[in-house]
Amino acid sequence: MAAISSRVTTVALAALLLQNGAQAALISSPSDIPAPSHVITFNAYNGVSTTGPVNVGAEVGDNVIFTSSPFAELGASNRVLGTNGQWGAGARFVASDFVTASGELGFSFGSGVSSVGALFNQFQTAAGGNHITLLAYDAEGNTLESHVFSIDTSATGWNEGQFLGIQRATADIHGFGIADGTFVLDNLSYSTAPPVPEPGMLVLMVAGLGLVSVALRKRNT
């Protein structure tokens, strides 16, 4: 009976180590989205002003519902971003056109995802201080995470931006929101696959499992 108990305990502790080895994290590159991933380009839209709901996921054969505070533009082609430069003709993108000083646009996924992000930029004044907020929601609409960013690019830049996203240990993100300020985004990327632990984390996990095994052997002895 002691041997069976030890094996069960080892498995439980191993699972805990594996779970803790892939904590929630912010991501800053499309390569941080684990394969297989989906990328929504919004190129199918041609300047549609809307509050939704719109299934923008149809582009990739998926169910991703877009909604917005009044209003946002799907398939925008040009935006002047103040001291952050300009996004222009070429690839289509999403732009906030909120009636009030702040609002939120969101993407709801048909099933939970573990990683989600997009290429962003924002309107920036010379005085600075502008920001955008990224939010992850669970299946009931509760906030899982909220992060504030301020993006700075060249005043003479063209289509410059920063990839920003959220990654969690399990596929429990059912909604992705972007709030506050005037911003643009493109190439919404997401995946249901679990994040891949970094090499350093894998070493720590293996070492942790070894320590657990040694401790259990000593206890049984």
C-alpha positions as a Markdown table, in Angstrom:
| # | Residue | x | y | z |
|---|---|---|---|---|
| 1 | Met | 0.0 | 0.0 | 0.0 |
| 2 | Ala | 2.9 | 2.4 | 0.8 |
| 3 | Ala | 4.3 | 1.9 | -2.7 |
| 4 | Ile | 1.0 | 2.7 | -4.4 |
| 5 | Ser | 0.6 | 5.8 | -2.2 |
| 6 | Ser | 4.1 | 6.9 | -3.2 |
| 7 | Arg | 3.4 | 6.5 | -6.9 |
| 8 | Val | 0.2 | 8.5 | -6.6 |
| 9 | Thr | 1.9 | 11.2 | -4.7 |
| 10 | Thr | 4.7 | 11.4 | -7.2 |
| 11 | Val | 2.3 | 11.7 | -10.1 |
| 12 | Ala | 0.3 | 14.4 | -8.3 |
| 13 | Leu | 3.4 | 16.4 | -7.5 |
| 14 | Ala | 4.8 | 16.0 | -11.0 |
| 15 | Ala | 1.5 | 17.3 | -12.4 |
| 16 | Leu | 1.8 | 20.3 | -10.0 |
| 17 | Leu | 5.3 | 21.0 | -11.2 |
| 18 | Leu | 4.3 | 20.8 | -14.8 |
| 19 | Gln | 1.3 | 23.1 | -14.2 |
| 20 | Asn | 3.4 | 25.7 | -12.4 |
| 21 | Gly | 6.1 | 25.5 | -15.1 |
| 22 | Ala | 3.7 | 27.1 | -17.6 |
| 23 | Gln | 2.3 | 30.1 | -15.7 |
| 24 | Ala | 0.4 | 33.0 | -17.4 |
| 25 | Ala | 2.7 | 35.3 | -19.2 |
| 26 | Leu | 2.7 | 38.3 | -21.6 |
| 27 | Ile | 3.9 | 37.6 | -25.1 |
| 28 | Ser | 5.5 | 40.0 | -27.5 |
| 29 | Ser | 5.9 | 38.1 | -30.8 |
| 30 | Pro | 3.8 | 36.0 | -33.1 |
| 31 | Ser | 6.3 | 33.2 | -32.6 |
| 32 | Asp | 5.1 | 33.0 | -29.0 |
| 33 | Ile | 1.8 | 31.6 | -30.2 |
| 34 | Pro | 2.2 | 27.8 | -30.2 |
| 35 | Ala | 1.4 | 25.9 | -33.3 |
| 36 | Pro | -1.1 | 25.2 | -34.7 |
| 37 | Ser | -2.2 | 28.8 | -34.6 |
| 38 | His | -4.9 | 30.9 | -36.4 |
| 39 | Val | -4.3 | 34.4 | -37.8 |
| 40 | Ile | -7.2 | 36.7 | -38.7 |
| 41 | Thr | -6.1 | 39.4 | -41.2 |
| 42 | Phe | -9.4 | 41.4 | -41.6 |
| 43 | Asn | -8.5 | 41.8 | -45.3 |
| 44 | Ala | -12.0 | 40.6 | -46.2 |
| 45 | Tyr | -13.6 | 43.8 | -44.8 |
| 46 | Asn | -13.6 | 47.1 | -46.6 |
| 47 | Gly | -14.1 | 49.9 | -44.0 |
| 48 | Val | -17.2 | 48.6 | -42.2 |
| 49 | Ser | -18.2 | 50.8 | -39.3 |
| 50 | Thr | -19.9 | 48.5 | -36.7 |
| 51 | Thr | -20.5 | 47.5 | -33.2 |
| 52 | Gly | -21.0 | 43.8 | -34.2 |
| 53 | Pro | -21.6 | 41.0 | -33.6 |
| 54 | Val | -19.5 | 39.9 | -36.6 |
| 55 | Asn | -18.0 | 36.4 | -37.0 |
| 56 | Val | -14.5 | 37.5 | -38.1 |
| 57 | Gly | -13.3 | 34.0 | -37.5 |
| 58 | Ala | -15.0 | 32.9 | -40.7 |
| 59 | Glu | -11.8 | 33.9 | -42.5 |
| 60 | Val | -10.0 | 30.9 | -40.9 |
| 61 | Gly | -13.0 | 28.6 | -40.7 |
| 62 | Asp | -13.5 | 29.3 | -37.0 |
| 63 | Asn | -16.1 | 31.0 | -34.7 |
| 64 | Val | -14.6 | 34.3 | -33.4 |
| 65 | Ile | -17.2 | 36.9 | -32.7 |
| 66 | Phe | -16.2 | 40.6 | -32.8 |
| 67 | Thr | -18.1 | 43.2 | -30.8 |
| 68 | Ser | -17.3 | 46.9 | -30.1 |
| 69 | Ser | -18.4 | 49.9 | -28.2 |
| 70 | Pro | -19.8 | 52.4 | -30.7 |
| 71 | Phe | -17.9 | 52.3 | -33.0 |
| 72 | Ala | -15.0 | 50.4 | -34.6 |
| 73 | Glu | -14.0 | 50.0 | -38.3 |
| 74 | Leu | -13.4 | 46.6 | -39.7 |
| 75 | Gly | -11.1 | 46.7 | -42.7 |
| 76 | Ala | -9.8 | 50.2 | -42.1 |
| 77 | Ser | -7.1 | 51.3 | -44.6 |
| 78 | Asn | -5.6 | 54.4 | -43.2 |
| 79 | Arg | -5.0 | 56.0 | -39.7 |
| 80 | Val | -2.9 | 58.9 | -38.6 |
| 81 | Leu | -1.5 | 58.0 | -35.2 |
| 82 | Gly | -0.1 | 61.3 | -34.1 |
| 83 | Thr | 3.5 | 61.0 | -32.8 |
| 84 | Asn | 3.4 | 57.3 | -33.5 |
| 85 | Gly | 3.3 | 57.7 | -37.3 |
| 86 | Gln | 0.7 | 56.3 | -39.6 |
| 87 | Trp | -0.9 | 53.0 | -40.6 |
| 88 | Gly | -1.8 | 53.1 | -44.3 |
| 89 | Ala | -3.0 | 51.4 | -47.4 |
| 90 | Gly | -2.0 | 47.8 | -48.0 |
| 91 | Ala | -3.3 | 45.2 | -45.5 |
| 92 | Arg | -6.6 | 46.0 | -43.9 |
| 93 | Phe | -6.9 | 46.2 | -40.2 |
| 94 | Val | -9.3 | 47.1 | -37.3 |
| 95 | Ala | -9.4 | 50.7 | -35.9 |
| 96 | Ser | -11.3 | 52.0 | -32.8 |
| 97 | Asp | -13.7 | 54.8 | -33.6 |
| 98 | Phe | -15.3 | 55.0 | -30.2 |
| 99 | Val | -17.9 | 57.8 | -29.8 |
| 100 | Thr | -16.8 | 58.4 | -26.2 |
| 101 | Ala | -13.3 | 59.1 | -25.0 |
| 102 | Ser | -12.8 | 55.4 | -24.2 |
| 103 | Gly | -14.4 | 52.1 | -25.0 |
| 104 | Glu | -13.7 | 48.5 | -25.7 |
| 105 | Leu | -13.7 | 46.1 | -28.5 |
| 106 | Gly | -13.7 | 42.3 | -28.0 |
| 107 | Phe | -13.2 | 38.9 | -29.6 |
| 108 | Ser | -15.2 | 35.9 | -28.2 |
| 109 | Phe | -13.9 | 32.5 | -29.1 |
| 110 | Gly | -16.1 | 29.5 | -29.8 |
| 111 | Ser | -13.9 | 27.4 | -27.5 |
| 112 | Gly | -11.2 | 28.5 | -25.0 |
| 113 | Val | -7.7 | 29.4 | -26.2 |
| 114 | Ser | -4.4 | 29.4 | -24.3 |
| 115 | Ser | -2.7 | 32.2 | -26.3 |
| 116 | Val | -3.9 | 35.3 | -28.0 |
| 117 | Gly | -2.3 | 38.5 | -29.3 |
| 118 | Ala | -2.2 | 40.9 | -32.2 |
| 119 | Leu | -0.1 | 43.6 | -33.8 |
| 120 | Phe | -1.0 | 47.0 | -32.2 |
| 121 | Asn | -0.4 | 50.7 | -32.4 |
| 122 | Gln | -2.1 | 53.6 | -30.8 |
| 123 | Phe | -2.7 | 57.3 | -31.3 |
| 124 | Gln | -0.1 | 59.1 | -29.3 |
| 125 | Thr | 0.1 | 62.8 | -28.5 |
| 126 | Ala | 3.3 | 64.8 | -28.1 |
| 127 | Ala | 2.6 | 65.0 | -24.4 |
| 128 | Gly | 2.4 | 61.2 | -24.2 |
| 129 | Gly | 0.4 | 59.4 | -21.5 |
| 130 | Asn | -1.8 | 57.5 | -23.8 |
| 131 | His | -2.3 | 53.8 | -23.2 |
| 132 | Ile | -4.4 | 50.7 | -24.1 |
| 133 | Thr | -5.6 | 47.9 | -21.9 |
| 134 | Leu | -5.6 | 44.2 | -22.8 |
| 135 | Leu | -8.0 | 41.9 | -21.0 |
| 136 | Ala | -8.6 | 38.1 | -20.9 |
| 137 | Tyr | -12.0 | 36.8 | -19.9 |
| 138 | Asp | -13.2 | 33.4 | -18.8 |
| 139 | Ala | -16.3 | 31.6 | -20.1 |
| 140 | Glu | -18.6 | 33.5 | -17.7 |
| 141 | Gly | -17.1 | 36.9 | -18.7 |
| 142 | Asn | -15.0 | 37.3 | -15.6 |
| 143 | Thr | -11.7 | 39.1 | -16.0 |
| 144 | Leu | -8.8 | 36.6 | -15.8 |
| 145 | Glu | -6.1 | 39.2 | -16.5 |
| 146 | Ser | -5.7 | 42.9 | -17.3 |
| 147 | His | -2.5 | 44.6 | -18.6 |
| 148 | Val | -1.9 | 48.2 | -19.5 |
| 149 | Phe | 0.5 | 49.2 | -22.3 |
| 150 | Ser | 1.8 | 52.3 | -23.9 |
| 151 | Ile | 3.3 | 51.9 | -27.4 |
| 152 | Asp | 5.9 | 54.3 | -28.9 |
| 153 | Thr | 7.0 | 54.2 | -32.5 |
| 154 | Ser | 8.6 | 56.7 | -34.9 |
| 155 | Ala | 6.6 | 59.8 | -35.8 |
| 156 | Thr | 7.6 | 59.2 | -39.4 |
| 157 | Gly | 7.0 | 55.5 | -39.2 |
| 158 | Trp | 4.7 | 53.7 | -41.6 |
| 159 | Asn | 2.8 | 50.6 | -40.4 |
| 160 | Glu | 5.0 | 50.2 | -37.4 |
| 161 | Gly | 3.6 | 48.5 | -34.3 |
| 162 | Gln | 4.2 | 46.1 | -31.4 |
| 163 | Phe | 2.9 | 42.6 | -31.0 |
| 164 | Leu | 1.1 | 42.2 | -27.7 |
| 165 | Gly | -0.7 | 39.2 | -26.2 |
| 166 | Ile | -1.6 | 37.0 | -23.3 |
| 167 | Gln | -0.7 | 33.4 | -22.7 |
| 168 | Arg | -2.0 | 31.1 | -20.0 |
| 169 | Ala | -1.2 | 27.6 | -18.8 |
| 170 | Thr | -4.5 | 26.2 | -20.0 |
| 171 | Ala | -7.0 | 27.1 | -22.8 |
| 172 | Asp | -9.3 | 29.1 | -20.5 |
| 173 | Ile | -9.4 | 32.4 | -22.4 |
| 174 | His | -12.8 | 32.7 | -23.9 |
| 175 | Gly | -12.7 | 36.4 | -24.6 |
| 176 | Phe | -10.0 | 38.9 | -25.5 |
| 177 | Gly | -10.7 | 42.6 | -25.0 |
| 178 | Ile | -8.9 | 45.8 | -25.9 |
| 179 | Ala | -10.0 | 49.0 | -24.1 |
| 180 | Asp | -9.2 | 52.7 | -23.6 |
| 181 | Gly | -7.7 | 55.1 | -26.1 |
| 182 | Thr | -7.6 | 55.2 | -29.9 |
| 183 | Phe | -5.8 | 52.2 | -31.3 |
| 184 | Val | -5.4 | 50.0 | -34.4 |
| 185 | Leu | -4.7 | 46.3 | -34.6 |
| 186 | Asp | -4.1 | 43.6 | -37.2 |
| 187 | Asn | -3.3 | 39.9 | -37.5 |
| 188 | Leu | -5.2 | 38.6 | -34.5 |
| 189 | Ser | -3.4 | 35.4 | -33.6 |
| 190 | Tyr | -4.5 | 32.6 | -31.3 |
| 191 | Ser | -4.0 | 29.0 | -30.4 |
| 192 | Thr | -5.7 | 26.3 | -28.2 |
| 193 | Ala | -2.4 | 24.5 | -27.8 |
| 194 | Pro | -0.7 | 24.6 | -24.4 |
| 195 | Pro | 2.4 | 26.9 | -24.2 |
| 196 | Val | 5.8 | 25.2 | -24.6 |
| 197 | Pro | 8.0 | 25.6 | -21.5 |
| 198 | Glu | 11.3 | 27.4 | -22.0 |
| 199 | Pro | 14.4 | 25.3 | -21.8 |
| 200 | Gly | 15.4 | 26.7 | -18.5 |
| 201 | Met | 12.0 | 25.9 | -17.0 |
| 202 | Leu | 12.2 | 22.4 | -18.3 |
| 203 | Val | 15.5 | 22.0 | -16.4 |
| 204 | Leu | 13.9 | 23.3 | -13.2 |
| 205 | Met | 11.0 | 20.9 | -13.7 |
| 206 | Val | 13.2 | 17.9 | -14.1 |
| 207 | Ala | 15.3 | 18.9 | -11.1 |
| 208 | Gly | 12.2 | 19.4 | -9.1 |
| 209 | Leu | 10.9 | 15.9 | -10.0 |
| 210 | Gly | 14.2 | 14.4 | -9.0 |
| 211 | Leu | 14.1 | 16.1 | -5.6 |
| 212 | Val | 10.5 | 14.8 | -5.1 |
| 213 | Ser | 11.5 | 11.3 | -6.0 |
| 214 | Val | 14.5 | 11.3 | -3.6 |
| 215 | Ala | 12.3 | 12.7 | -0.8 |
| 216 | Leu | 9.7 | 10.0 | -1.4 |
| 217 | Arg | 12.3 | 7.2 | -1.4 |
| 218 | Lys | 13.7 | 8.4 | 1.9 |
| 219 | Arg | 10.3 | 8.6 | 3.4 |
| 220 | Asn | 9.4 | 5.1 | 2.3 |
| 221 | Thr | 12.7 | 3.7 | 3.6 |
